[in-house]
Amino acid sequence: MLDTWAIKKTEGTGNSGKSLVARRGDERTVVWVGDVPIGGDDAVVMAGPCSVESRDQVTQTAHAVKDLGAAILRGGAYKPRTSPYDFQGLGVEGLRLLREAGDSAGMPIATEVMSEDDVIVVCDYADMLQVGARNMQNFALLKKLARTRKPILLKRGPSATVKEWLSAAEYLLHGGNENVVLCERGIKTFDNSLRNTLDLAAVALVKEMTHLPVVVDPSHATGKRSIIGQCARAAIAIGADGLIVEVHPEPEKAWSDGAQSLTFENFEELMKGLSVPLRGVVAQPGLAYSCM
Ligand code: PEP
Ligand code: MN
């Protein structure tokens, strides 16, 4: 299996032919985000708004999700929007508000970095840097992030094959950053019933192929609030190391991704649904976990 995708040795590149992301035996990497381990025995839930909108919105959300069991606060300050007329994020002010909210709730924070130019400032504020789906193959960004050593949440590109996704991760490891968490967030297929198609088989496959932790984003994968809880449970059952979920105090008023944002009550339901022993129940025997 590993040989079918392993990066091929190329003359003159210094590549020994060995893939750094490939799994060897039972080896599993644990990535620490602040004091939170991703890839260990417990599934980790990251939650928060799609975009940071105001101090009140992000602080309220941070405390609500923390009280309900989330370990890491997510929130976008730099937003990759399809239309240039849509809200583009608060930028540095958003980073400040997210940091303040995380500190106030006692949570590390994860946020997207879209451009090489913003890497330093995002590193100054964030505990984990997200490479968004649309930037998965922004190789200049990956090379710069590799030099930071900060934990990276590498989202799968909407049309990326597993091989391309793992090759993007390889850029980070090759550049010196081993703190990589992969994130399946749905891909484009012929079916447009949902925002994307959640590829849970890829989660099982990638867990088999690499030693890196893999989390699932059921919010962007579906775009539909009512089925996020079911997809979250399925993700944990198949062996994902965690989830990243969008939560907003008033989703109908959200400046981005309202239709897929959970209310605090919805999030409470989701967390209750994860409290039964699901962890890896359908994972491959050698890869299964004891319990949540
Ligand atoms: C997000 O996390 O808000 C986001 C834009 O994600 P993706 O890159 O997966 O679309
Ligand atoms: Mn979003």
PDB file of C-alpha atoms and ligand atoms in Angstrom:
ATOM      1  CA  MET A   1       0.000   0.000   0.000  1.00  0.00           C
ATOM      2  CA  LEU A   2       2.646   2.488   1.015  1.00  0.00           C
ATOM      3  CA  ASP A   3       4.608   1.901  -2.168  1.00  0.00           C
ATOM      4  CA  THR A   4       1.723   3.009  -4.339  1.00  0.00           C
ATOM      5  CA  TRP A   5       2.046   6.592  -3.232  1.00  0.00           C
ATOM      6  CA  ALA A   6       5.500   6.970  -1.682  1.00  0.00           C
ATOM      7  CA  ILE A   7       7.333   9.924  -3.110  1.00  0.00           C
ATOM      8  CA  LYS A   8       9.677   8.680  -5.762  1.00  0.00           C
ATOM      9  CA  LYS A   9      13.363   9.335  -5.614  1.00  0.00           C
ATOM     10  CA  THR A  10      14.313  12.056  -8.077  1.00  0.00           C
ATOM     11  CA  GLU A  11      17.907  12.575  -9.194  1.00  0.00           C
ATOM     12  CA  GLY A  12      19.520  15.642  -7.729  1.00  0.00           C
ATOM     13  CA  THR A  13      16.751  16.540  -5.256  1.00  0.00           C
ATOM     14  CA  GLY A  14      18.308  14.988  -2.184  1.00  0.00           C
ATOM     15  CA  ASN A  15      15.179  12.905  -1.704  1.00  0.00           C
ATOM     16  CA  SER A  16      16.258   9.532  -0.371  1.00  0.00           C
ATOM     17  CA  GLY A  17      13.071   7.929  -1.672  1.00  0.00           C
ATOM     18  CA  LYS A  18      11.699   7.639   1.861  1.00  0.00           C
ATOM     19  CA  SER A  19       8.444   9.351   2.691  1.00  0.00           C
ATOM     20  CA  LEU A  20       8.398  11.207   5.991  1.00  0.00           C
ATOM     21  CA  VAL A  21       4.619  10.993   6.380  1.00  0.00           C
ATOM     22  CA  ALA A  22       4.369   7.239   5.733  1.00  0.00           C
ATOM     23  CA  ARG A  23       3.430   5.092   8.698  1.00  0.00           C
ATOM     24  CA  ARG A  24       6.041   2.646   9.909  1.00  0.00           C
ATOM     25  CA  GLY A  25       4.709  -0.156  12.067  1.00  0.00           C
ATOM     26  CA  ASP A  26       2.523   1.072  14.918  1.00  0.00           C
ATOM     27  CA  GLU A  27       4.148   4.479  15.102  1.00  0.00           C
ATOM     28  CA  ARG A  28       1.667   7.319  15.730  1.00  0.00           C
ATOM     29  CA  THR A  29       2.539  10.971  16.048  1.00  0.00           C
ATOM     30  CA  VAL A  30       0.970  13.060  18.787  1.00  0.00           C
ATOM     31  CA  VAL A  31       0.817  16.765  17.989  1.00  0.00           C
ATOM     32  CA  TRP A  32       0.632  19.069  20.996  1.00  0.00           C
ATOM     33  CA  VAL A  33      -1.385  22.261  20.618  1.00  0.00           C
ATOM     34  CA  GLY A  34      -0.592  24.140  23.794  1.00  0.00           C
ATOM     35  CA  ASP A  35      -1.375  21.522  26.432  1.00  0.00           C
ATOM     36  CA  VAL A  36      -3.750  19.541  24.200  1.00  0.00           C
ATOM     37  CA  PRO A  37      -2.480  16.330  22.554  1.00  0.00           C
ATOM     38  CA  ILE A  38      -3.979  15.451  19.147  1.00  0.00           C
ATOM     39  CA  GLY A  39      -3.416  11.865  18.057  1.00  0.00           C
ATOM     40  CA  GLY A  40      -3.402  10.344  21.545  1.00  0.00           C
ATOM     41  CA  ASP A  41      -5.992   8.120  23.192  1.00  0.00           C
ATOM     42  CA  ASP A  42      -8.743  10.745  23.355  1.00  0.00           C
ATOM     43  CA  ALA A  43     -10.512  12.393  20.448  1.00  0.00           C
ATOM     44  CA  VAL A  44     -10.115  16.171  20.548  1.00  0.00           C
ATOM     45  CA  VAL A  45     -12.871  18.618  19.661  1.00  0.00           C
ATOM     46  CA  MET A  46     -11.974  22.029  18.243  1.00  0.00           C
ATOM     47  CA  ALA A  47     -14.891  24.420  18.049  1.00  0.00           C
ATOM     48  CA  GLY A  48     -15.718  28.047  17.473  1.00  0.00           C
ATOM     49  CA  PRO A  49     -17.084  30.457  14.920  1.00  0.00           C
ATOM     50  CA  CYS A  50     -16.255  30.368  11.238  1.00  0.00           C
ATOM     51  CA  SER A  51     -15.211  34.030  11.466  1.00  0.00           C
ATOM     52  CA  VAL A  52     -14.266  36.127  14.454  1.00  0.00           C
ATOM     53  CA  GLU A  53     -16.817  38.945  14.329  1.00  0.00           C
ATOM     54  CA  SER A  54     -16.650  40.730  17.683  1.00  0.00           C
ATOM     55  CA  ARG A  55     -15.253  40.394  21.199  1.00  0.00           C
ATOM     56  CA  ASP A  56     -18.646  39.442  22.535  1.00  0.00           C
ATOM     57  CA  GLN A  57     -19.339  36.824  19.846  1.00  0.00           C
ATOM     58  CA  VAL A  58     -16.001  35.028  20.150  1.00  0.00           C
ATOM     59  CA  THR A  59     -15.696  35.228  23.953  1.00  0.00           C
ATOM     60  CA  GLN A  60     -19.229  33.970  24.498  1.00  0.00           C
ATOM     61  CA  THR A  61     -18.588  31.105  22.075  1.00  0.00           C
ATOM     62  CA  ALA A  62     -15.237  30.241  23.664  1.00  0.00           C
ATOM     63  CA  HIS A  63     -16.755  29.868  27.128  1.00  0.00           C
ATOM     64  CA  ALA A  64     -19.772  27.941  25.847  1.00  0.00           C
ATOM     65  CA  VAL A  65     -17.755  25.380  23.874  1.00  0.00           C
ATOM     66  CA  LYS A  66     -15.141  25.027  26.599  1.00  0.00           C
ATOM     67  CA  ASP A  67     -17.847  24.323  29.202  1.00  0.00           C
ATOM     68  CA  LEU A  68     -19.284  21.671  26.889  1.00  0.00           C
ATOM     69  CA  GLY A  69     -15.945  19.892  26.429  1.00  0.00           C
ATOM     70  CA  ALA A  70     -14.159  21.469  23.470  1.00  0.00           C
ATOM     71  CA  ALA A  71     -10.393  21.566  23.942  1.00  0.00           C
ATOM     72  CA  ILE A  72      -9.296  24.068  21.275  1.00  0.00           C
ATOM     73  CA  LEU A  73     -10.967  27.291  20.110  1.00  0.00           C
ATOM     74  CA  ARG A  74     -11.206  27.829  16.361  1.00  0.00           C
ATOM     75  CA  GLY A  75     -12.020  31.089  14.586  1.00  0.00           C
ATOM     76  CA  GLY A  76     -11.099  32.769  11.317  1.00  0.00           C
ATOM     77  CA  ALA A  77      -9.439  36.177  11.150  1.00  0.00           C
ATOM     78  CA  TYR A  78      -8.282  35.826   7.528  1.00  0.00           C
ATOM     79  CA  LYS A  79     -11.124  34.339   5.495  1.00  0.00           C
ATOM     80  CA  PRO A  80     -10.821  32.691   2.083  1.00  0.00           C
ATOM     81  CA  ARG A  81     -14.137  33.742   0.525  1.00  0.00           C
ATOM     82  CA  THR A  82     -15.360  32.741  -2.904  1.00  0.00           C
ATOM     83  CA  SER A  83     -16.603  36.260  -3.602  1.00  0.00           C
ATOM     84  CA  PRO A  84     -14.486  39.378  -3.023  1.00  0.00           C
ATOM     85  CA  TYR A  85     -17.667  41.120  -1.826  1.00  0.00           C
ATOM     86  CA  ASP A  86     -18.105  38.735   1.110  1.00  0.00           C
ATOM     87  CA  PHE A  87     -16.692  39.407   4.580  1.00  0.00           C
ATOM     88  CA  GLN A  88     -12.933  38.902   4.406  1.00  0.00           C
ATOM     89  CA  GLY A  89     -12.184  38.668   8.140  1.00  0.00           C
ATOM     90  CA  LEU A  90     -11.039  41.167  10.763  1.00  0.00           C
ATOM     91  CA  GLY A  91      -7.339  40.435  10.188  1.00  0.00           C
ATOM     92  CA  VAL A  92      -5.017  41.299  13.082  1.00  0.00           C
ATOM     93  CA  GLU A  93      -7.920  42.594  15.172  1.00  0.00           C
ATOM     94  CA  GLY A  94      -9.562  39.182  14.739  1.00  0.00           C
ATOM     95  CA  LEU A  95      -6.362  37.463  15.903  1.00  0.00           C
ATOM     96  CA  ARG A  96      -6.292  39.673  19.009  1.00  0.00           C
ATOM     97  CA  LEU A  97      -9.918  38.948  19.852  1.00  0.00           C
ATOM     98  CA  LEU A  98      -9.474  35.212  19.312  1.00  0.00           C
ATOM     99  CA  ARG A  99      -6.364  35.159  21.557  1.00  0.00           C
ATOM    100  CA  GLU A 100      -8.189  37.130  24.224  1.00  0.00           C
ATOM    101  CA  ALA A 101     -11.181  34.758  24.077  1.00  0.00           C
ATOM    102  CA  GLY A 102      -8.950  31.677  24.177  1.00  0.00           C
ATOM    103  CA  ASP A 103      -7.027  32.999  27.156  1.00  0.00           C
ATOM    104  CA  SER A 104     -10.208  33.962  28.939  1.00  0.00           C
ATOM    105  CA  ALA A 105     -11.679  30.454  28.482  1.00  0.00           C
ATOM    106  CA  GLY A 106      -8.339  28.691  29.009  1.00  0.00           C
ATOM    107  CA  MET A 107      -8.082  27.206  25.495  1.00  0.00           C
ATOM    108  CA  PRO A 108      -5.364  27.143  22.841  1.00  0.00           C
ATOM    109  CA  ILE A 109      -6.460  28.725  19.563  1.00  0.00           C
ATOM    110  CA  ALA A 110      -6.398  27.585  15.930  1.00  0.00           C
ATOM    111  CA  THR A 111      -6.811  29.981  13.028  1.00  0.00           C
ATOM    112  CA  GLU A 112      -6.214  30.095   9.301  1.00  0.00           C
ATOM    113  CA  VAL A 113      -3.189  31.680   7.673  1.00  0.00           C
ATOM    114  CA  MET A 114      -3.848  32.475   4.016  1.00  0.00           C
ATOM    115  CA  SER A 115      -0.706  34.188   2.900  1.00  0.00           C
ATOM    116  CA  GLU A 116       3.037  33.931   3.350  1.00  0.00           C
ATOM    117  CA  ASP A 117       2.948  37.608   4.342  1.00  0.00           C
ATOM    118  CA  ASP A 118       0.797  36.835   7.382  1.00  0.00           C
ATOM    119  CA  VAL A 119       2.737  33.868   8.750  1.00  0.00           C
ATOM    120  CA  ILE A 120       4.717  35.859  11.314  1.00  0.00           C
ATOM    121  CA  VAL A 121       1.773  37.769  12.725  1.00  0.00           C
ATOM    122  CA  VAL A 122      -0.428  34.656  12.894  1.00  0.00           C
ATOM    123  CA  CYS A 123       2.402  32.804  14.674  1.00  0.00           C
ATOM    124  CA  ASP A 124       2.565  35.627  17.199  1.00  0.00           C
ATOM    125  CA  TYR A 125      -1.055  35.037  18.226  1.00  0.00           C
ATOM    126  CA  ALA A 126      -2.062  31.450  17.430  1.00  0.00           C
ATOM    127  CA  ASP A 127      -1.193  28.047  18.880  1.00  0.00           C
ATOM    128  CA  MET A 128      -2.140  26.184  15.692  1.00  0.00           C
ATOM    129  CA  LEU A 129      -2.135  27.441  12.105  1.00  0.00           C
ATOM    130  CA  GLN A 130      -4.741  26.203   9.655  1.00  0.00           C
ATOM    131  CA  VAL A 131      -3.892  25.810   5.987  1.00  0.00           C
ATOM    132  CA  GLY A 132      -7.281  26.151   4.337  1.00  0.00           C
ATOM    133  CA  ALA A 133      -8.535  23.749   1.709  1.00  0.00           C
ATOM    134  CA  ARG A 134      -7.964  26.248  -1.076  1.00  0.00           C
ATOM    135  CA  ASN A 135      -4.334  26.694  -0.028  1.00  0.00           C
ATOM    136  CA  MET A 136      -3.416  23.039   0.383  1.00  0.00           C
ATOM    137  CA  GLN A 137      -1.094  23.211  -2.607  1.00  0.00           C
ATOM    138  CA  ASN A 138       0.268  26.700  -1.975  1.00  0.00           C
ATOM    139  CA  PHE A 139       3.809  25.383  -1.839  1.00  0.00           C
ATOM    140  CA  ALA A 140       5.423  28.721  -0.958  1.00  0.00           C
ATOM    141  CA  LEU A 141       3.113  28.950   2.071  1.00  0.00           C
ATOM    142  CA  LEU A 142       3.819  25.337   3.055  1.00  0.00           C
ATOM    143  CA  LYS A 143       7.579  25.914   2.834  1.00  0.00           C
ATOM    144  CA  LYS A 144       7.346  28.988   5.039  1.00  0.00           C
ATOM    145  CA  LEU A 145       5.131  27.199   7.569  1.00  0.00           C
ATOM    146  CA  ALA A 146       7.571  24.304   7.667  1.00  0.00           C
ATOM    147  CA  ARG A 147      10.152  26.675   9.102  1.00  0.00           C
ATOM    148  CA  THR A 148       7.880  27.867  11.938  1.00  0.00           C
ATOM    149  CA  ARG A 149       7.590  24.497  13.747  1.00  0.00           C
ATOM    150  CA  LYS A 150       4.068  25.585  14.872  1.00  0.00           C
ATOM    151  CA  PRO A 151       1.346  22.910  14.799  1.00  0.00           C
ATOM    152  CA  ILE A 152      -0.334  22.975  11.392  1.00  0.00           C
ATOM    153  CA  LEU A 153      -3.868  21.870  10.581  1.00  0.00           C
ATOM    154  CA  LEU A 154      -3.605  20.870   6.928  1.00  0.00           C
ATOM    155  CA  LYS A 155      -7.010  20.746   5.300  1.00  0.00           C
ATOM    156  CA  ARG A 156      -7.554  18.542   2.284  1.00  0.00           C
ATOM    157  CA  GLY A 157      -8.095  20.508  -0.911  1.00  0.00           C
ATOM    158  CA  PRO A 158     -11.647  20.312  -2.302  1.00  0.00           C
ATOM    159  CA  SER A 159     -10.392  18.403  -5.336  1.00  0.00           C
ATOM    160  CA  ALA A 160      -7.226  16.888  -3.923  1.00  0.00           C
ATOM    161  CA  THR A 161      -6.488  13.200  -4.085  1.00  0.00           C
ATOM    162  CA  VAL A 162      -5.193  11.514  -0.951  1.00  0.00           C
ATOM    163  CA  LYS A 163      -1.780  11.361  -2.590  1.00  0.00           C
ATOM    164  CA  GLU A 164      -1.756  15.116  -3.239  1.00  0.00           C
ATOM    165  CA  TRP A 165      -2.904  15.800   0.329  1.00  0.00           C
ATOM    166  CA  LEU A 166      -0.152  13.639   1.802  1.00  0.00           C
ATOM    167  CA  SER A 167       2.404  15.167  -0.548  1.00  0.00           C
ATOM    168  CA  ALA A 168       1.409  18.595   0.789  1.00  0.00           C
ATOM    169  CA  ALA A 169       2.007  17.243   4.316  1.00  0.00           C
ATOM    170  CA  GLU A 170       5.337  15.901   3.111  1.00  0.00           C
ATOM    171  CA  TYR A 171       6.379  19.488   2.251  1.00  0.00           C
ATOM    172  CA  LEU A 172       5.858  20.449   5.903  1.00  0.00           C
ATOM    173  CA  LEU A 173       7.778  17.498   7.320  1.00  0.00           C
ATOM    174  CA  HIS A 174      10.513  17.788   4.735  1.00  0.00           C
ATOM    175  CA  GLY A 175      10.896  21.472   5.626  1.00  0.00           C
ATOM    176  CA  GLY A 176      11.362  20.586   9.301  1.00  0.00           C
ATOM    177  CA  ASN A 177       7.870  20.799  10.815  1.00  0.00           C
ATOM    178  CA  GLU A 178       6.612  17.467  12.122  1.00  0.00           C
ATOM    179  CA  ASN A 179       3.633  18.995  13.939  1.00  0.00           C
ATOM    180  CA  VAL A 180       1.081  18.262  11.265  1.00  0.00           C
ATOM    181  CA  VAL A 181      -2.564  17.305  11.743  1.00  0.00           C
ATOM    182  CA  LEU A 182      -4.490  16.315   8.617  1.00  0.00           C
ATOM    183  CA  CYS A 183      -8.107  17.450   8.219  1.00  0.00           C
ATOM    184  CA  GLU A 184     -10.715  15.867   5.932  1.00  0.00           C
ATOM    185  CA  ARG A 185     -13.287  18.573   5.181  1.00  0.00           C
ATOM    186  CA  GLY A 186     -15.199  17.163   2.243  1.00  0.00           C
ATOM    187  CA  ILE A 187     -14.362  17.055  -1.434  1.00  0.00           C
ATOM    188  CA  LYS A 188     -16.053  18.046  -4.681  1.00  0.00           C
ATOM    189  CA  THR A 189     -17.910  15.230  -6.390  1.00  0.00           C
ATOM    190  CA  PHE A 190     -20.706  15.007  -8.980  1.00  0.00           C
ATOM    191  CA  ASP A 191     -23.235  15.241  -6.140  1.00  0.00           C
ATOM    192  CA  ASN A 192     -24.237  18.742  -5.114  1.00  0.00           C
ATOM    193  CA  SER A 193     -26.903  17.713  -2.574  1.00  0.00           C
ATOM    194  CA  LEU A 194     -24.577  18.928   0.141  1.00  0.00           C
ATOM    195  CA  ARG A 195     -21.840  21.556   0.167  1.00  0.00           C
ATOM    196  CA  ASN A 196     -19.191  18.844  -0.218  1.00  0.00           C
ATOM    197  CA  THR A 197     -18.917  15.064   0.032  1.00  0.00           C
ATOM    198  CA  LEU A 198     -17.475  13.808   3.318  1.00  0.00           C
ATOM    199  CA  ASP A 199     -14.855  11.221   2.410  1.00  0.00           C
ATOM    200  CA  LEU A 200     -14.693   9.080   5.533  1.00  0.00           C
ATOM    201  CA  ALA A 201     -13.051   6.243   3.625  1.00  0.00           C
ATOM    202  CA  ALA A 202     -10.113   8.598   3.091  1.00  0.00           C
ATOM    203  CA  VAL A 203      -9.862   9.002   6.866  1.00  0.00           C
ATOM    204  CA  ALA A 204      -9.532   5.247   7.317  1.00  0.00           C
ATOM    205  CA  LEU A 205      -7.082   5.089   4.431  1.00  0.00           C
ATOM    206  CA  VAL A 206      -4.923   7.950   5.648  1.00  0.00           C
ATOM    207  CA  LYS A 207      -4.836   6.514   9.180  1.00  0.00           C
ATOM    208  CA  GLU A 208      -3.493   3.341   7.614  1.00  0.00           C
ATOM    209  CA  MET A 209      -0.963   5.174   5.456  1.00  0.00           C
ATOM    210  CA  THR A 210       0.502   7.760   7.813  1.00  0.00           C
ATOM    211  CA  HIS A 211       1.556   8.270  11.403  1.00  0.00           C
ATOM    212  CA  LEU A 212      -0.006  11.739  11.469  1.00  0.00           C
ATOM    213  CA  PRO A 213      -3.217  12.515  13.363  1.00  0.00           C
ATOM    214  CA  VAL A 214      -6.332  12.972  11.225  1.00  0.00           C
ATOM    215  CA  VAL A 215      -9.343  15.066  12.198  1.00  0.00           C
ATOM    216  CA  VAL A 216     -12.655  15.638  10.434  1.00  0.00           C
ATOM    217  CA  ASP A 217     -14.523  18.887   9.754  1.00  0.00           C
ATOM    218  CA  PRO A 218     -18.181  17.878   9.386  1.00  0.00           C
ATOM    219  CA  SER A 219     -19.232  21.561   9.115  1.00  0.00           C
ATOM    220  CA  HIS A 220     -17.567  22.322   5.774  1.00  0.00           C
ATOM    221  CA  ALA A 221     -18.000  18.731   4.614  1.00  0.00           C
ATOM    222  CA  THR A 222     -21.786  19.005   4.748  1.00  0.00           C
ATOM    223  CA  GLY A 223     -22.740  22.673   4.987  1.00  0.00           C
ATOM    224  CA  LYS A 224     -25.863  21.468   6.772  1.00  0.00           C
ATOM    225  CA  ARG A 225     -26.427  21.909  10.507  1.00  0.00           C
ATOM    226  CA  SER A 226     -28.923  19.066  10.926  1.00  0.00           C
ATOM    227  CA  ILE A 227     -26.546  16.252   9.909  1.00  0.00           C
ATOM    228  CA  ILE A 228     -23.309  17.462  11.475  1.00  0.00           C
ATOM    229  CA  GLY A 229     -23.802  15.423  14.679  1.00  0.00           C
ATOM    230  CA  GLN A 230     -24.246  12.159  12.768  1.00  0.00           C
ATOM    231  CA  CYS A 231     -21.207  12.818  10.595  1.00  0.00           C
ATOM    232  CA  ALA A 232     -19.177  13.734  13.684  1.00  0.00           C
ATOM    233  CA  ARG A 233     -20.022  10.413  15.336  1.00  0.00           C
ATOM    234  CA  ALA A 234     -19.245   8.487  12.179  1.00  0.00           C
ATOM    235  CA  ALA A 235     -15.890  10.253  11.920  1.00  0.00           C
ATOM    236  CA  ILE A 236     -14.900   9.279  15.448  1.00  0.00           C
ATOM    237  CA  ALA A 237     -16.188   5.742  14.934  1.00  0.00           C
ATOM    238  CA  ILE A 238     -14.022   5.279  11.861  1.00  0.00           C
ATOM    239  CA  GLY A 239     -10.951   6.354  13.797  1.00  0.00           C
ATOM    240  CA  ALA A 240     -10.545  10.119  13.420  1.00  0.00           C
ATOM    241  CA  ASP A 241      -8.423  11.727  16.122  1.00  0.00           C
ATOM    242  CA  GLY A 242     -10.791  14.611  16.522  1.00  0.00           C
ATOM    243  CA  LEU A 243     -13.199  17.082  15.018  1.00  0.00           C
ATOM    244  CA  ILE A 244     -13.293  20.738  14.074  1.00  0.00           C
ATOM    245  CA  VAL A 245     -16.781  22.199  14.224  1.00  0.00           C
ATOM    246  CA  GLU A 246     -18.283  25.644  13.632  1.00  0.00           C
ATOM    247  CA  VAL A 247     -20.381  27.098  16.471  1.00  0.00           C
ATOM    248  CA  HIS A 248     -22.016  30.540  16.678  1.00  0.00           C
ATOM    249  CA  PRO A 249     -24.206  32.220  19.325  1.00  0.00           C
ATOM    250  CA  GLU A 250     -26.723  33.203  16.606  1.00  0.00           C
ATOM    251  CA  PRO A 251     -26.024  31.236  13.404  1.00  0.00           C
ATOM    252  CA  GLU A 252     -28.737  33.038  11.452  1.00  0.00           C
ATOM    253  CA  LYS A 253     -26.772  36.268  11.941  1.00  0.00           C
ATOM    254  CA  ALA A 254     -23.302  34.811  11.234  1.00  0.00           C
ATOM    255  CA  TRP A 255     -21.111  36.800   8.818  1.00  0.00           C
ATOM    256  CA  SER A 256     -19.983  33.525   7.214  1.00  0.00           C
ATOM    257  CA  ASP A 257     -21.133  29.898   7.112  1.00  0.00           C
ATOM    258  CA  GLY A 258     -24.304  30.394   9.179  1.00  0.00           C
ATOM    259  CA  ALA A 259     -26.120  27.414   7.621  1.00  0.00           C
ATOM    260  CA  GLN A 260     -23.505  25.015   8.928  1.00  0.00           C
ATOM    261  CA  SER A 261     -22.886  26.718  12.280  1.00  0.00           C
ATOM    262  CA  LEU A 262     -24.240  25.009  15.376  1.00  0.00           C
ATOM    263  CA  THR A 263     -26.008  26.858  18.165  1.00  0.00           C
ATOM    264  CA  PHE A 264     -24.698  26.228  21.676  1.00  0.00           C
ATOM    265  CA  GLU A 265     -27.619  23.829  22.172  1.00  0.00           C
ATOM    266  CA  ASN A 266     -26.768  21.959  18.974  1.00  0.00           C
ATOM    267  CA  PHE A 267     -23.166  21.718  20.123  1.00  0.00           C
ATOM    268  CA  GLU A 268     -24.252  20.348  23.480  1.00  0.00           C
ATOM    269  CA  GLU A 269     -26.192  17.633  21.613  1.00  0.00           C
ATOM    270  CA  LEU A 270     -23.168  16.859  19.461  1.00  0.00           C
ATOM    271  CA  MET A 271     -20.952  16.484  22.520  1.00  0.00           C
ATOM    272  CA  LYS A 272     -23.518  14.222  24.217  1.00  0.00           C
ATOM    273  CA  GLY A 273     -23.557  12.085  21.102  1.00  0.00           C
ATOM    274  CA  LEU A 274     -19.799  11.662  21.382  1.00  0.00           C
ATOM    275  CA  SER A 275     -19.896  10.594  25.022  1.00  0.00           C
ATOM    276  CA  VAL A 276     -20.846   7.012  24.167  1.00  0.00           C
ATOM    277  CA  PRO A 277     -17.861   4.779  23.347  1.00  0.00           C
ATOM    278  CA  LEU A 278     -17.405   5.353  19.635  1.00  0.00           C
ATOM    279  CA  ARG A 279     -13.703   5.772  19.322  1.00  0.00           C
ATOM    280  CA  GLY A 280     -12.457   3.645  16.480  1.00  0.00           C
ATOM    281  CA  VAL A 281     -15.231   1.070  16.811  1.00  0.00           C
ATOM    282  CA  VAL A 282     -15.056   0.413  13.102  1.00  0.00           C
ATOM    283  CA  ALA A 283     -11.332   1.120  12.743  1.00  0.00           C
ATOM    284  CA  GLN A 284      -8.931  -1.500  11.467  1.00  0.00           C
ATOM    285  CA  PRO A 285      -8.037  -3.815  14.387  1.00  0.00           C
ATOM    286  CA  GLY A 286      -4.397  -2.740  14.779  1.00  0.00           C
ATOM    287  CA  LEU A 287      -5.460   0.897  14.650  1.00  0.00           C
ATOM    288  CA  ALA A 288      -8.349   0.768  17.114  1.00  0.00           C
ATOM    289  CA  TYR A 289      -8.424   2.785  20.321  1.00  0.00           C
ATOM    290  CA  SER A 290      -9.569   1.792  23.761  1.00  0.00           C
ATOM    291  CA  CYS A 291     -12.330   4.335  24.273  1.00  0.00           C
ATOM    292  CA  MET A 292     -13.119   8.062  24.181  1.00  0.00           C
TER     293      MET A 292
HETATM  294  C1  PEP B   1     -12.899  27.408   7.584  1.00  0.00           C
HETATM  295  O1  PEP B   1     -12.380  26.592   8.374  1.00  0.00           O
HETATM  296  O2  PEP B   1     -13.682  28.325   7.945  1.00  0.00           O
HETATM  297  C2  PEP B   1     -12.643  27.225   6.134  1.00  0.00           C
HETATM  298  C3  PEP B   1     -12.776  28.233   5.278  1.00  0.00           C
HETATM  299  O3  PEP B   1     -12.331  25.958   5.830  1.00  0.00           O
HETATM  300  P1  PEP B   1     -11.982  25.264   4.411  1.00  0.00           P
HETATM  301  O4  PEP B   1     -10.638  25.789   4.040  1.00  0.00           O
HETATM  302  O5  PEP B   1     -12.005  23.810   4.741  1.00  0.00           O
HETATM  303  O6  PEP B   1     -13.057  25.679   3.433  1.00  0.00           O
HETATM  304 MN    MN B   2     -16.217  28.342   7.666  1.00  0.00          MN
END
